[in-house]
mmCIF file of C-alpha atoms and ligand atoms in Angstrom:
data_model
loop_
_atom_site.group_PDB
_atom_site.id
_atom_site.type_symbol
_atom_site.label_atom_id
_atom_site.label_comp_id
_atom_site.label_asym_id
_atom_site.label_seq_id
_atom_site.Cartn_x
_atom_site.Cartn_y
_atom_site.Cartn_z
ATOM 1 C CA MET A 30 6.514 -29.139 -36.105
ATOM 2 C CA THR A 31 4.094 -28.913 -34.042
ATOM 3 C CA ALA A 32 4.262 -30.659 -30.479
ATOM 4 C CA THR A 33 2.684 -33.308 -28.436
ATOM 5 C CA ILE A 34 -0.119 -32.083 -26.033
ATOM 6 C CA ILE A 35 0.204 -33.451 -22.452
ATOM 7 C CA SER A 36 -3.608 -33.420 -21.354
ATOM 8 C CA GLY A 37 -3.947 -32.973 -17.992
ATOM 9 C CA LYS A 38 -7.749 -33.930 -18.547
ATOM 10 C CA GLN A 39 -6.951 -37.166 -19.746
ATOM 11 C CA VAL A 40 -4.146 -37.707 -16.526
ATOM 12 C CA SER A 41 -6.644 -36.476 -14.307
ATOM 13 C CA GLU A 42 -9.408 -38.856 -15.486
ATOM 14 C CA GLU A 43 -7.213 -41.577 -15.143
ATOM 15 C CA ILE A 44 -5.778 -40.622 -11.580
ATOM 16 C CA ARG A 45 -9.463 -39.901 -10.099
ATOM 17 C CA GLY A 46 -10.332 -43.761 -11.930
ATOM 18 C CA SER A 47 -8.153 -45.515 -9.673
ATOM 19 C CA ILE A 48 -8.978 -43.158 -6.712
ATOM 20 C CA ALA A 49 -12.515 -44.091 -7.085
ATOM 21 C CA GLY A 50 -11.435 -48.106 -6.938
ATOM 22 C CA GLU A 51 -9.878 -47.498 -3.839
ATOM 23 C CA VAL A 52 -12.965 -45.585 -2.438
ATOM 24 C CA LYS A 53 -14.763 -48.441 -3.053
ATOM 25 C CA GLU A 54 -12.354 -50.613 -1.093
ATOM 26 C CA LEU A 55 -12.409 -48.120 1.955
ATOM 27 C CA ALA A 56 -16.376 -48.002 1.573
ATOM 28 C CA ALA A 57 -16.029 -51.885 2.135
ATOM 29 C CA LYS A 58 -14.324 -51.107 5.473
ATOM 30 C CA GLY A 59 -16.684 -48.509 6.083
ATOM 31 C CA VAL A 60 -14.589 -45.130 5.571
ATOM 32 C CA VAL A 61 -15.806 -42.513 3.514
ATOM 33 C CA PRO A 62 -13.346 -40.042 3.022
ATOM 34 C CA GLY A 63 -14.520 -36.083 3.857
ATOM 35 C CA LEU A 64 -13.728 -33.161 2.830
ATOM 36 C CA ALA A 65 -14.428 -29.146 4.391
ATOM 37 C CA VAL A 66 -13.643 -26.751 1.998
ATOM 38 C CA VAL A 67 -14.218 -22.958 3.660
ATOM 39 C CA LEU A 68 -14.807 -19.884 1.447
ATOM 40 C CA VAL A 69 -15.091 -16.581 2.967
ATOM 41 C CA GLY A 70 -16.535 -13.367 0.819
ATOM 42 C CA GLU A 71 -17.675 -13.240 -2.589
ATOM 43 C CA ASP A 72 -14.882 -13.750 -4.949
ATOM 44 C CA PRO A 73 -16.415 -14.648 -8.107
ATOM 45 C CA ALA A 74 -13.465 -17.012 -9.296
ATOM 46 C CA SER A 75 -12.892 -18.361 -5.740
ATOM 47 C CA HIS A 76 -16.575 -19.575 -5.896
ATOM 48 C CA VAL A 77 -16.241 -21.079 -8.864
ATOM 49 C CA TYR A 78 -13.219 -23.317 -7.839
ATOM 50 C CA VAL A 79 -15.083 -24.159 -4.875
ATOM 51 C CA ARG A 80 -18.009 -25.288 -6.596
ATOM 52 C CA ASN A 81 -15.188 -27.301 -8.716
ATOM 53 C CA LYS A 82 -13.840 -28.930 -5.479
ATOM 54 C CA GLU A 83 -17.382 -29.862 -4.385
ATOM 55 C CA LYS A 84 -18.269 -31.482 -7.635
ATOM 56 C CA ALA A 85 -15.119 -33.673 -7.648
ATOM 57 C CA CYS A 86 -16.241 -34.637 -3.851
ATOM 58 C CA HIS A 87 -19.751 -35.538 -5.418
ATOM 59 C CA ASP A 88 -18.374 -37.444 -8.270
ATOM 60 C CA LEU A 89 -15.784 -39.638 -6.285
ATOM 61 C CA GLY A 90 -18.350 -40.330 -3.133
ATOM 62 C CA TYR A 91 -16.632 -38.342 -0.708
ATOM 63 C CA TYR A 92 -18.523 -36.601 1.943
ATOM 64 C CA SER A 93 -18.094 -33.165 1.872
ATOM 65 C CA GLU A 94 -18.844 -29.896 3.523
ATOM 66 C CA VAL A 95 -18.457 -26.219 2.244
ATOM 67 C CA HIS A 96 -18.979 -23.651 4.665
ATOM 68 C CA ARG A 97 -19.671 -20.255 2.721
ATOM 69 C CA LEU A 98 -19.400 -17.374 4.859
ATOM 70 C CA PRO A 99 -19.467 -13.825 4.863
ATOM 71 C CA ALA A 100 -17.139 -11.457 3.540
ATOM 72 C CA ASP A 101 -17.158 -9.831 7.017
ATOM 73 C CA THR A 102 -16.729 -13.069 8.972
ATOM 74 C CA SER A 103 -14.390 -12.313 11.825
ATOM 75 C CA GLN A 104 -11.046 -14.180 12.434
ATOM 76 C CA ALA A 105 -12.203 -15.313 15.701
ATOM 77 C CA ASP A 106 -15.326 -17.124 14.008
ATOM 78 C CA LEU A 107 -13.144 -18.778 11.253
ATOM 79 C CA LEU A 108 -10.567 -19.752 13.614
ATOM 80 C CA ALA A 109 -13.446 -21.236 15.657
ATOM 81 C CA LEU A 110 -14.689 -22.830 12.314
ATOM 82 C CA VAL A 111 -11.447 -24.272 11.699
ATOM 83 C CA ASP A 112 -11.124 -25.860 15.746
ATOM 84 C CA LYS A 113 -14.179 -27.873 15.430
ATOM 85 C CA LEU A 114 -12.966 -29.169 11.611
ATOM 86 C CA ASN A 115 -10.450 -29.965 13.090
ATOM 87 C CA HIS A 116 -11.946 -32.248 15.742
ATOM 88 C CA GLN A 117 -14.586 -33.572 13.331
ATOM 89 C CA ASP A 118 -14.412 -37.222 13.254
ATOM 90 C CA SER A 119 -16.159 -37.236 9.559
ATOM 91 C CA ILE A 120 -13.752 -34.833 8.169
ATOM 92 C CA ASP A 121 -10.319 -35.906 7.008
ATOM 93 C CA GLY A 122 -9.454 -32.856 5.196
ATOM 94 C CA ILE A 123 -9.725 -29.197 5.667
ATOM 95 C CA LEU A 124 -9.337 -26.351 2.827
ATOM 96 C CA VAL A 125 -9.641 -22.893 3.367
ATOM 97 C CA GLN A 126 -9.919 -21.249 0.015
ATOM 98 C CA LEU A 127 -7.385 -18.470 -0.248
ATOM 99 C CA PRO A 128 -7.355 -15.197 -0.818
ATOM 100 C CA LEU A 129 -9.031 -14.265 2.460
ATOM 101 C CA PRO A 130 -10.478 -10.993 2.934
ATOM 102 C CA LYS A 131 -8.044 -8.122 4.062
ATOM 103 C CA HIS A 132 -8.661 -8.283 7.657
ATOM 104 C CA ILE A 133 -8.005 -11.980 8.235
ATOM 105 C CA ASP A 134 -4.560 -13.252 8.665
ATOM 106 C CA GLU A 135 -4.052 -16.112 6.698
ATOM 107 C CA LYS A 136 -1.310 -17.148 8.253
ATOM 108 C CA ALA A 137 -3.078 -17.362 11.525
ATOM 109 C CA VAL A 138 -5.491 -19.562 9.555
ATOM 110 C CA ILE A 139 -3.165 -21.959 8.314
ATOM 111 C CA ASN A 140 -1.122 -22.461 11.495
ATOM 112 C CA ALA A 141 -4.599 -23.433 12.517
ATOM 113 C CA ILE A 142 -5.190 -26.355 10.467
ATOM 114 C CA ALA A 143 -4.481 -29.486 12.085
ATOM 115 C CA VAL A 144 -0.910 -30.742 10.361
ATOM 116 C CA ASP A 145 -3.058 -34.445 9.086
ATOM 117 C CA LYS A 146 -5.707 -32.561 7.767
ATOM 118 C CA ASP A 147 -3.897 -29.681 5.581
ATOM 119 C CA VAL A 148 -5.213 -31.401 2.169
ATOM 120 C CA ASP A 149 -3.181 -28.145 0.828
ATOM 121 C CA GLY A 150 0.293 -28.784 2.386
ATOM 122 C CA PHE A 151 0.251 -24.979 3.272
ATOM 123 C CA HIS A 152 1.024 -25.556 6.786
ATOM 124 C CA PRO A 153 4.577 -24.769 7.821
ATOM 125 C CA VAL A 154 4.878 -28.289 9.389
ATOM 126 C CA ASN A 155 3.978 -29.836 6.056
ATOM 127 C CA VAL A 156 6.447 -27.413 4.306
ATOM 128 C CA GLY A 157 9.263 -27.828 6.651
ATOM 129 C CA ASN A 158 8.630 -32.011 5.728
ATOM 130 C CA LEU A 159 8.955 -31.043 1.929
ATOM 131 C CA VAL A 160 11.915 -29.359 2.337
ATOM 132 C CA ILE A 161 13.600 -32.293 4.272
ATOM 133 C CA GLY A 162 12.013 -34.721 2.012
ATOM 134 C CA ASP A 163 9.695 -36.372 4.901
ATOM 135 C CA ASP A 164 6.485 -37.744 4.266
ATOM 136 C CA SER A 165 4.150 -34.839 4.054
ATOM 137 C CA LEU A 166 0.805 -33.941 2.297
ATOM 138 C CA LEU A 167 2.161 -32.013 -0.852
ATOM 139 C CA PRO A 168 0.433 -28.619 -2.387
ATOM 140 C CA CYS A 169 -1.664 -29.908 -4.919
ATOM 141 C CA THR A 170 -0.429 -27.688 -7.833
ATOM 142 C CA PRO A 171 3.002 -28.614 -7.503
ATOM 143 C CA ALA A 172 2.542 -32.234 -6.749
ATOM 144 C CA GLY A 173 -0.309 -32.399 -10.166
ATOM 145 C CA VAL A 174 2.484 -30.947 -11.804
ATOM 146 C CA ILE A 175 5.014 -33.342 -11.581
ATOM 147 C CA GLU A 176 2.195 -36.068 -11.505
ATOM 148 C CA LEU A 177 1.753 -35.003 -15.402
ATOM 149 C CA ILE A 178 5.359 -35.251 -16.060
ATOM 150 C CA LYS A 179 5.584 -38.315 -15.071
ATOM 151 C CA ARG A 180 2.885 -40.065 -16.874
ATOM 152 C CA ALA A 181 3.611 -38.419 -19.887
ATOM 153 C CA GLY A 182 6.362 -40.873 -19.788
ATOM 154 C CA ILE A 183 9.034 -37.831 -19.330
ATOM 155 C CA SER A 184 12.287 -38.798 -16.958
ATOM 156 C CA LEU A 185 13.270 -36.060 -14.721
ATOM 157 C CA SER A 186 16.704 -37.459 -13.570
ATOM 158 C CA GLY A 187 19.315 -35.563 -14.509
ATOM 159 C CA LYS A 188 17.583 -33.327 -16.572
ATOM 160 C CA HIS A 189 17.846 -29.358 -16.333
ATOM 161 C CA ALA A 190 14.343 -28.081 -14.800
ATOM 162 C CA VAL A 191 13.973 -24.274 -14.526
ATOM 163 C CA VAL A 192 11.134 -22.826 -13.392
ATOM 164 C CA ILE A 193 9.989 -19.051 -13.726
ATOM 165 C CA GLY A 194 8.329 -17.773 -10.733
ATOM 166 C CA ARG A 195 9.127 -18.291 -6.602
ATOM 167 C CA SER A 196 5.625 -18.256 -4.951
ATOM 168 C CA ASN A 197 4.824 -20.113 -1.739
ATOM 169 C CA ILE A 198 1.906 -22.074 -3.668
ATOM 170 C CA VAL A 199 3.964 -22.995 -6.986
ATOM 171 C CA GLY A 200 7.211 -22.156 -7.733
ATOM 172 C CA LYS A 201 9.207 -22.917 -4.590
ATOM 173 C CA PRO A 202 7.432 -26.225 -3.576
ATOM 174 C CA VAL A 203 7.717 -27.665 -7.226
ATOM 175 C CA SER A 204 11.643 -26.779 -6.912
ATOM 176 C CA LEU A 205 11.660 -28.887 -4.229
ATOM 177 C CA LEU A 206 9.817 -31.977 -6.053
ATOM 178 C CA LEU A 207 11.859 -31.522 -9.127
ATOM 179 C CA GLN A 208 14.828 -31.994 -7.109
ATOM 180 C CA ARG A 209 13.406 -34.894 -4.913
ATOM 181 C CA GLU A 210 12.886 -36.312 -8.884
ATOM 182 C CA ASN A 211 16.713 -35.634 -9.100
ATOM 183 C CA ALA A 212 16.347 -32.911 -11.911
ATOM 184 C CA THR A 213 19.245 -30.099 -11.438
ATOM 185 C CA VAL A 214 16.828 -27.438 -10.716
ATOM 186 C CA THR A 215 17.713 -23.482 -11.726
ATOM 187 C CA MET A 216 15.022 -20.830 -10.219
ATOM 188 C CA CYS A 217 14.049 -17.584 -11.892
ATOM 189 C CA HIS A 218 11.957 -14.800 -11.044
ATOM 190 C CA SER A 219 11.107 -11.230 -11.580
ATOM 191 C CA ARG A 220 14.599 -9.752 -10.723
ATOM 192 C CA THR A 221 16.204 -12.557 -12.647
ATOM 193 C CA ALA A 222 18.834 -11.174 -15.413
ATOM 194 C CA ASN A 223 18.906 -12.409 -18.838
ATOM 195 C CA MET A 224 16.135 -15.020 -18.093
ATOM 196 C CA ALA A 225 14.882 -15.897 -21.604
ATOM 197 C CA GLU A 226 18.937 -17.120 -21.874
ATOM 198 C CA ILE A 227 18.364 -19.365 -18.821
ATOM 199 C CA ALA A 228 15.004 -20.429 -20.053
ATOM 200 C CA ARG A 229 16.422 -21.827 -22.883
ATOM 201 C CA GLN A 230 18.373 -24.038 -21.268
ATOM 202 C CA ALA A 231 15.899 -25.779 -19.806
ATOM 203 C CA ASP A 232 15.245 -29.393 -20.635
ATOM 204 C CA VAL A 233 11.903 -28.860 -18.218
ATOM 205 C CA LEU A 234 10.770 -25.433 -18.250
ATOM 206 C CA VAL A 235 8.255 -24.696 -15.733
ATOM 207 C CA VAL A 236 6.222 -21.449 -15.321
ATOM 208 C CA ALA A 237 4.059 -19.860 -12.900
ATOM 209 C CA ILE A 238 4.535 -16.202 -12.912
ATOM 210 C CA GLY A 239 0.335 -14.985 -13.039
ATOM 211 C CA ARG A 240 1.068 -12.822 -16.639
ATOM 212 C CA ALA A 241 -0.785 -14.197 -19.840
ATOM 213 C CA ASN A 242 0.932 -15.373 -22.623
ATOM 214 C CA PHE A 243 4.338 -13.872 -21.127
ATOM 215 C CA ILE A 244 6.337 -16.823 -22.281
ATOM 216 C CA ASP A 245 7.083 -16.845 -25.979
ATOM 217 C CA ALA A 246 9.108 -19.322 -28.155
ATOM 218 C CA SER A 247 12.466 -17.034 -27.789
ATOM 219 C CA TYR A 248 12.530 -18.699 -24.165
ATOM 220 C CA VAL A 249 12.046 -22.103 -24.988
ATOM 221 C CA LYS A 250 14.938 -24.835 -26.530
ATOM 222 C CA PRO A 251 13.564 -26.753 -29.184
ATOM 223 C CA GLY A 252 11.956 -29.983 -28.084
ATOM 224 C CA ALA A 253 12.123 -28.490 -24.382
ATOM 225 C CA VAL A 254 8.912 -29.933 -22.050
ATOM 226 C CA VAL A 255 6.585 -26.598 -21.410
ATOM 227 C CA ILE A 256 4.125 -27.208 -18.377
ATOM 228 C CA ASP A 257 2.284 -23.645 -18.060
ATOM 229 C CA VAL A 258 0.876 -23.094 -14.384
ATOM 230 C CA GLY A 259 -0.754 -19.709 -15.550
ATOM 231 C CA MET A 260 -4.523 -19.095 -15.073
ATOM 232 C CA ASN A 261 -5.089 -15.540 -15.947
ATOM 233 C CA ARG A 262 -8.200 -14.426 -16.802
ATOM 234 C CA LEU A 263 -8.577 -12.065 -20.217
ATOM 235 C CA GLU A 264 -10.559 -9.236 -20.623
ATOM 236 C CA ASN A 265 -12.685 -11.180 -23.481
ATOM 237 C CA GLY A 266 -13.315 -13.360 -20.286
ATOM 238 C CA LYS A 267 -11.066 -16.135 -21.962
ATOM 239 C CA LEU A 268 -8.864 -18.155 -19.751
ATOM 240 C CA ALA A 269 -5.120 -17.582 -20.970
ATOM 241 C CA GLY A 270 -1.764 -19.529 -19.225
ATOM 242 C CA ASP A 271 1.728 -17.539 -18.571
ATOM 243 C CA VAL A 272 3.146 -19.540 -21.890
ATOM 244 C CA ASP A 273 1.833 -18.107 -25.319
ATOM 245 C CA PHE A 274 0.989 -21.285 -26.583
ATOM 246 C CA GLU A 275 0.416 -20.569 -30.172
ATOM 247 C CA SER A 276 4.178 -19.583 -31.080
ATOM 248 C CA VAL A 277 5.845 -21.876 -28.213
ATOM 249 C CA LYS A 278 4.600 -25.276 -29.413
ATOM 250 C CA GLU A 279 6.174 -24.343 -32.901
ATOM 251 C CA VAL A 280 9.191 -25.208 -30.679
ATOM 252 C CA SER A 281 8.916 -27.132 -27.732
ATOM 253 C CA GLY A 282 8.359 -30.727 -26.937
ATOM 254 C CA PRO A 283 5.259 -32.210 -25.435
ATOM 255 C CA ILE A 284 3.262 -28.741 -23.660
ATOM 256 C CA THR A 285 0.444 -28.325 -21.709
ATOM 257 C CA PRO A 286 -2.375 -26.189 -22.755
ATOM 258 C CA VAL A 287 -4.715 -23.876 -20.778
ATOM 259 C CA PRO A 288 -7.387 -24.864 -20.247
ATOM 260 C CA GLY A 289 -7.073 -28.272 -19.638
ATOM 261 C CA GLY A 290 -3.433 -28.895 -18.942
ATOM 262 C CA VAL A 291 -2.267 -28.192 -14.776
ATOM 263 C CA GLY A 292 -5.670 -26.824 -13.921
ATOM 264 C CA PRO A 293 -7.415 -30.272 -13.861
ATOM 265 C CA MET A 294 -4.731 -31.897 -12.288
ATOM 266 C CA THR A 295 -4.799 -29.618 -9.325
ATOM 267 C CA ILE A 296 -8.230 -30.967 -7.916
ATOM 268 C CA THR A 297 -7.256 -34.307 -8.984
ATOM 269 C CA MET A 298 -4.231 -33.903 -6.189
ATOM 270 C CA LEU A 299 -6.644 -32.461 -3.485
ATOM 271 C CA MET A 300 -8.996 -35.815 -3.900
ATOM 272 C CA GLN A 301 -5.377 -37.854 -3.189
ATOM 273 C CA ASN A 302 -4.412 -36.024 -0.447
ATOM 274 C CA THR A 303 -7.856 -36.038 0.861
ATOM 275 C CA LEU A 304 -7.635 -40.006 0.115
ATOM 276 C CA THR A 305 -4.413 -40.131 1.907
ATOM 277 C CA ALA A 306 -5.119 -38.062 4.717
ATOM 278 C CA ALA A 307 -8.465 -40.249 5.305
ATOM 279 C CA LYS A 308 -6.565 -43.879 5.335
ATOM 280 C CA ARG A 309 -3.834 -42.226 7.314
ATOM 281 C CA HIS A 310 -6.777 -40.964 9.702
ATOM 282 C CA HIS A 311 -8.436 -44.575 9.876
ATOM 283 C CA GLY A 312 -4.852 -46.384 10.244
ATOM 284 C CA LEU A 313 -5.167 -47.892 6.806
ATOM 285 C CA ALA A 314 -1.837 -46.315 5.309
HETATM 286 N N1 GUN B 407 -6.657 -20.432 -4.050
HETATM 287 C C1 GUN B 407 -5.859 -20.560 -5.281
HETATM 288 N N2 GUN B 407 -5.697 -21.542 -5.519
HETATM 289 C C2 GUN B 407 -5.598 -22.056 -4.041
HETATM 290 C C3 GUN B 407 -5.040 -23.671 -3.776
HETATM 291 O O1 GUN B 407 -4.480 -24.148 -4.061
HETATM 292 N N3 GUN B 407 -5.572 -23.696 -2.404
HETATM 293 C C4 GUN B 407 -6.221 -22.587 -1.721
HETATM 294 N N4 GUN B 407 -6.857 -22.906 -0.146
HETATM 295 N N5 GUN B 407 -6.868 -21.464 -1.776
HETATM 296 C C5 GUN B 407 -6.337 -21.263 -3.671
#
């Protein structure tokens, strides 16, 4: 049997539709959400991601600024720009595209972003609020994973969720959000013994390890929900997830494809966070 495909593209379009409605209401009050994206250097993948973010802002009627800086930009100059954006009234959200060149301390830059404008949810204060369950700007990809599961009509309460990967950007925050949804969460990583055996206990399997097609059908319980956060560029230029979609879809339940699964949700959640930040900035949320 072939599994149902969870379309992140379709869910993203639904959410962007409702964001567009809110943008109209805000415009009537004279408020336009504003996002500043900062890109340092020439990494081709980062340039593509930033263009996609710029386009999403344009399509939704946000104000946007993209600061493309040369690879030899000093940390002091970058921090000065962040400080300027922190104080700029037309800007509600600031995103500094990662990775940064090696001579720049990423933590220093993330820590410099105003907590209320940290639409990536990477600032330690937002991370801390996520851990203790307080209101915060949530990191976009993990928030997108949860939204995708919910909007596919899948209940997480009481389910066993297994997360493979423990990065600060995906694995750790997604495990916290799954707990918040009352799932029982197990985390696996590169040193986990018997990973396939543990993964096969999952009702919901979330994979974020950054290794193309790594997870095959031997990791998946029949009928389990499979969410693939991987985005790996193959030598032939094609994009592949961390999950071997062709083999896994023969045993799994609902599954996300790559591309067209979690990917589109990340930018949608960035737009959602920017809207939230704008509403808070103007006392409307
Ligand atoms: N580079 C890859 N993913 C991300 C992300 O979610 N945010 C930022 N700022 N940079 C990234």
